[in-house]
Structures are given as structure tokens and as C-alpha cells.
mmCIF file of C-alpha atoms in Angstrom:
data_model
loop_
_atom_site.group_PDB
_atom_site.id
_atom_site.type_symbol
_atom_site.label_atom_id
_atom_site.label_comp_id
_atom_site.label_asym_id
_atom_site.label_seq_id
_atom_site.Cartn_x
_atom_site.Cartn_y
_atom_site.Cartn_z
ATOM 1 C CA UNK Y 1 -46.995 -13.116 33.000
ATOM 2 C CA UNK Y 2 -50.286 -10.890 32.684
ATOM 3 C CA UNK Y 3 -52.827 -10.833 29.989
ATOM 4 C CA UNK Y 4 -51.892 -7.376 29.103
ATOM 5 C CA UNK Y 5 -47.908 -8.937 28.459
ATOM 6 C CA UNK Y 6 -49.497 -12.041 26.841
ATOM 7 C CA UNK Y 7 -51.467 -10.307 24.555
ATOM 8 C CA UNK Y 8 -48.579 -8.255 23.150
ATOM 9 C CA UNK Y 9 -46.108 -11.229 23.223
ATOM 10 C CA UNK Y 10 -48.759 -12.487 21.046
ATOM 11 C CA UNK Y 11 -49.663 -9.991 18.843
ATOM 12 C CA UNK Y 12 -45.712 -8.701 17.952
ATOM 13 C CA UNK Y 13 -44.411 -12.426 17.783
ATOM 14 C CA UNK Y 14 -46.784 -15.036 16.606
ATOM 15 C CA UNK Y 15 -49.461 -12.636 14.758
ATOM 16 C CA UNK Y 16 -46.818 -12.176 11.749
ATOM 17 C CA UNK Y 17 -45.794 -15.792 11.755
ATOM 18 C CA UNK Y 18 -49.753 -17.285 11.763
ATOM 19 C CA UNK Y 19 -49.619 -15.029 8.929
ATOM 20 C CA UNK Y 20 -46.899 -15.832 7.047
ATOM 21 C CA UNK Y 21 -48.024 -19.763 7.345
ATOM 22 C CA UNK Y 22 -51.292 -18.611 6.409
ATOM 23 C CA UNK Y 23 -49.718 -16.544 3.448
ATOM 24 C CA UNK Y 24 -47.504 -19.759 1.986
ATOM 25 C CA UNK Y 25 -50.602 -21.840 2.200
ATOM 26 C CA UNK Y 26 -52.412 -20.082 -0.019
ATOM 27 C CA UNK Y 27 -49.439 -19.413 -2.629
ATOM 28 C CA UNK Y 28 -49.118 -23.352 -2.902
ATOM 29 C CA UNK Y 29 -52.863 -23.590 -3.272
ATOM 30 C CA UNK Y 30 -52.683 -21.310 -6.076
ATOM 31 C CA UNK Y 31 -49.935 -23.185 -7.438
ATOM 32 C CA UNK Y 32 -51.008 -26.699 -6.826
ATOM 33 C CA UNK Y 33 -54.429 -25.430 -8.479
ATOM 34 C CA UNK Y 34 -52.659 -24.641 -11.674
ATOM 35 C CA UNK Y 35 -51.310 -28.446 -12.015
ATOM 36 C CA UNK Y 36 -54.779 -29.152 -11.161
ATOM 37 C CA UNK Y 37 -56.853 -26.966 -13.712
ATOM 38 C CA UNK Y 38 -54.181 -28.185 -16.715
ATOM 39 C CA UNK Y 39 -54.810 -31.827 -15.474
ATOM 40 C CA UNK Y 40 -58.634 -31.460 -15.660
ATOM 41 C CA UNK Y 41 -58.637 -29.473 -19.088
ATOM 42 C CA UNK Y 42 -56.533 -32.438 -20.694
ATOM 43 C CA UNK Y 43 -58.429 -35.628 -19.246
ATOM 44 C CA UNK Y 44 -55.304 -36.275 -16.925
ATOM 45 C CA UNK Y 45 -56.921 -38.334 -13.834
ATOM 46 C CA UNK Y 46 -55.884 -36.432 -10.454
ATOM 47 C CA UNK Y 47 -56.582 -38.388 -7.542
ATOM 48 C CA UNK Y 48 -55.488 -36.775 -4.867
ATOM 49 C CA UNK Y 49 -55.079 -33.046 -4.192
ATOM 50 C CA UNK Y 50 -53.259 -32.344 -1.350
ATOM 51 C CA UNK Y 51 -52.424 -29.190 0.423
ATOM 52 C CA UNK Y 52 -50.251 -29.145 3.472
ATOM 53 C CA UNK Y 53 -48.158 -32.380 5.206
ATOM 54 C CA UNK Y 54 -48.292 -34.666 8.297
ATOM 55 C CA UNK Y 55 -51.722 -35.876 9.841
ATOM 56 C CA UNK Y 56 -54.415 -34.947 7.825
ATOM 57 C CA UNK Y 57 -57.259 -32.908 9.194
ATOM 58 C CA UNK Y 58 -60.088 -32.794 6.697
ATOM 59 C CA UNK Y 59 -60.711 -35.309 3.198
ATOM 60 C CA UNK Y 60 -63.518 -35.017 0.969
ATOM 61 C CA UNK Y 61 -63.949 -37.110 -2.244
ATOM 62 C CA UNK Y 62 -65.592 -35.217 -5.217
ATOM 63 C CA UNK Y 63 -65.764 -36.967 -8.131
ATOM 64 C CA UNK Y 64 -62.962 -38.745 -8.840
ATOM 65 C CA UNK Y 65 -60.389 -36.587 -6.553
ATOM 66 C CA UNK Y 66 -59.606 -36.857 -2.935
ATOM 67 C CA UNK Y 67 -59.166 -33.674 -1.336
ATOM 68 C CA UNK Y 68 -57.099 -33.441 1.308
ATOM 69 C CA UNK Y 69 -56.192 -30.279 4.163
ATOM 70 C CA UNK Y 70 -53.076 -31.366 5.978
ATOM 71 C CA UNK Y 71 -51.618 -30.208 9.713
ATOM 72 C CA UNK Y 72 -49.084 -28.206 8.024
ATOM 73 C CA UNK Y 73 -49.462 -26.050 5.705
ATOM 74 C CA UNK Y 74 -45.943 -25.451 4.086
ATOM 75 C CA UNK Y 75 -45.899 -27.634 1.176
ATOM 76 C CA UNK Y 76 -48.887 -29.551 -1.455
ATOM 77 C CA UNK Y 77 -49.085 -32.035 -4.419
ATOM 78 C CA UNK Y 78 -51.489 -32.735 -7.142
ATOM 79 C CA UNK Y 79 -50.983 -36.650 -7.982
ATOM 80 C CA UNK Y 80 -51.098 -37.005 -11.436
ATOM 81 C CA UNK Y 81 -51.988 -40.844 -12.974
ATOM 82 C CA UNK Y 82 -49.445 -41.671 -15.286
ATOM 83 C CA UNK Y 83 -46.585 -39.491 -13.533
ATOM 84 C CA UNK Y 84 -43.870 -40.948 -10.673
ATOM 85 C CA UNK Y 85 -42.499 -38.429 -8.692
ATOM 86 C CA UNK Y 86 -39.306 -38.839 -6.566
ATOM 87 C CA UNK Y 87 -39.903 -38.840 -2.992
ATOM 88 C CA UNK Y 88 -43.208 -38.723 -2.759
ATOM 89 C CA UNK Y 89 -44.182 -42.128 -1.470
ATOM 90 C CA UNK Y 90 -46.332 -44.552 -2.291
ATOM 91 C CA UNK Y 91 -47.585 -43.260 -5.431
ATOM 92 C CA UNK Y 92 -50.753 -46.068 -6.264
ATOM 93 C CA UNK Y 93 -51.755 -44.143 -9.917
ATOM 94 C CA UNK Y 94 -47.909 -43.620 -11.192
ATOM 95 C CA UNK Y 95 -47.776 -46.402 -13.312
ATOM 96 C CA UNK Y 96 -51.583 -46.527 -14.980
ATOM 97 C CA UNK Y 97 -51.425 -46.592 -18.711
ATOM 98 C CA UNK Y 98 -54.566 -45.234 -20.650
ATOM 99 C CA UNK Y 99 -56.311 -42.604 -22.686
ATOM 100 C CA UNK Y 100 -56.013 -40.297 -18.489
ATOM 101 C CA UNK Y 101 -52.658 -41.133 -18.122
ATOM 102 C CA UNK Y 102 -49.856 -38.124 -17.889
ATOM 103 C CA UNK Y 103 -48.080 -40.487 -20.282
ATOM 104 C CA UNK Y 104 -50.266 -40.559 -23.091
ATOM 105 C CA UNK Y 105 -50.727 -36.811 -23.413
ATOM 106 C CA UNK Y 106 -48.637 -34.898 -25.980
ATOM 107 C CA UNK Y 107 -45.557 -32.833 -25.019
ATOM 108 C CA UNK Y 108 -47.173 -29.588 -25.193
ATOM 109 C CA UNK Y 109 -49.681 -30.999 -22.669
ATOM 110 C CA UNK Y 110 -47.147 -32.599 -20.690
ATOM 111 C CA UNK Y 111 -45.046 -29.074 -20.184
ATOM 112 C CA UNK Y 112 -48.481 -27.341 -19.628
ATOM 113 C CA UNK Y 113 -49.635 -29.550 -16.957
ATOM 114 C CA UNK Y 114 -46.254 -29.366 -14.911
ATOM 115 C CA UNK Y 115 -45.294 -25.300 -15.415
ATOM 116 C CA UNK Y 116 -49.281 -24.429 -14.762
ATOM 117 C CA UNK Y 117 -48.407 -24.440 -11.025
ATOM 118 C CA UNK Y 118 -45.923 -21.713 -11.593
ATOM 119 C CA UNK Y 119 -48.227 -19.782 -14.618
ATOM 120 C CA UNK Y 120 -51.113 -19.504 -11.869
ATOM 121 C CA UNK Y 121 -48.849 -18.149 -9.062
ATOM 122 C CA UNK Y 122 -47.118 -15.729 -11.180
ATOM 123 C CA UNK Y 123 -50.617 -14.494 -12.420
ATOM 124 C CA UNK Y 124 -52.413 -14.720 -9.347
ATOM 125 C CA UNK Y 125 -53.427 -11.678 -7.975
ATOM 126 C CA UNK Y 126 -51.346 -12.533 -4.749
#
């Protein structure tokens, strides 16, 4: 196969798919960055945000939050102290109890904090 074929395999093929991938990741950034913001503006403890699954490429601690970039980008999480999700794993904060638990927040907090994923992808500029 030449260059010349390579390049055009490459550029009609996989062009549209690295951007497609590239395109999801950022919609669940968006999305896992309106659990996030809610979490933060109500005292909920986050520590982990997570975008992407499998081996992890890049984690950074600020603060009190792990961030963390994932091999592939198709899918993210926010874990929220206070809050057991099914599925997800070993989930070390679910069961904390306190004034930055999900649990101790009031129901309009609660419903904020788990629809602000969808609010900031439906009124993202994306």
C-alpha cells in the first residue's frame, strides 16, 4: 500500500471516527462538569472526577479531587460522597455521613446535583 493510498484510507475512514471519539469526550466532560459545578456550589465532597475508562493515562490531585483522563474516552463519573451508584465499583466515599455528604443535602439540592449533568449539556454551546 503507498503513502498516497494510506493517507486517504486515513483521512476518509479514521479522520471522522478520531473525531467523533473526540466529539463524545467532550459532551461527557460537559456533562460530568455539571454534576461537578452543583456538587461544589452545595459543599458535596467530589473525590474523584473521571473522564474516560480502562487504564488511566494522566491523575492530578487539586484540592480535595482526583482528576483523572482515562484510555477511552466514551464514558465519565463524578463520585459524589454520600451517593452509591450501581455498577460502579468500589465506591470508598458512598457511605460517609456528614455536613459534605450527598445525603445530608436537601431534595432540591439532591435533584440539582444529579440533572446538572444534563442542564450543562443541553446549554452548552456544543
Amino acid at each position: 500500500m503507498s503513502i498516497h493510498a494510506l493517507y486517504g484510507f486515513f483521512s476518509a475512514k479514521m479522520l471522522p471516527l478520531l473525531w467523533a471519539f473526540l466529539g463524545i469526550g467532550v459532551l461527557i466532560t460537559i456533562h460530568e462538569c455539571g454534576h461537578f459545578v452543583f456538587c461544589k456550589l452545595f459543599g458535596v465532597h467530589t473525590p474523584t472526577f473521571s473522564i474516560g475508562f480502562g487504564p488511566e493515562i494522566f491523575r492530578k490531585k487539586i484540592g480535595t479531587t482526583n482528576f483523572r483522563l482515562a484510555a477511552i474516552p466514551l464514558g465519565g463519573y463524578v463520585e459524589i460522597a454520600g451517593h452509591a451508584e450501581v455498577g460502579q465499583g468500589d465506591q470508598e466515599f458512598a457511605s460517609v455521613v456528614g455536613p459534605e455528604s450527598f445525603e445530608s443535602k436537601s431534595y432540591w439540592q439532591k435533584i440539582l446535583v444529579m440533572s446538572g449533568g444534563s442542564f450543562l449539556t443541553l446549554f452548552s454551546p456544543f
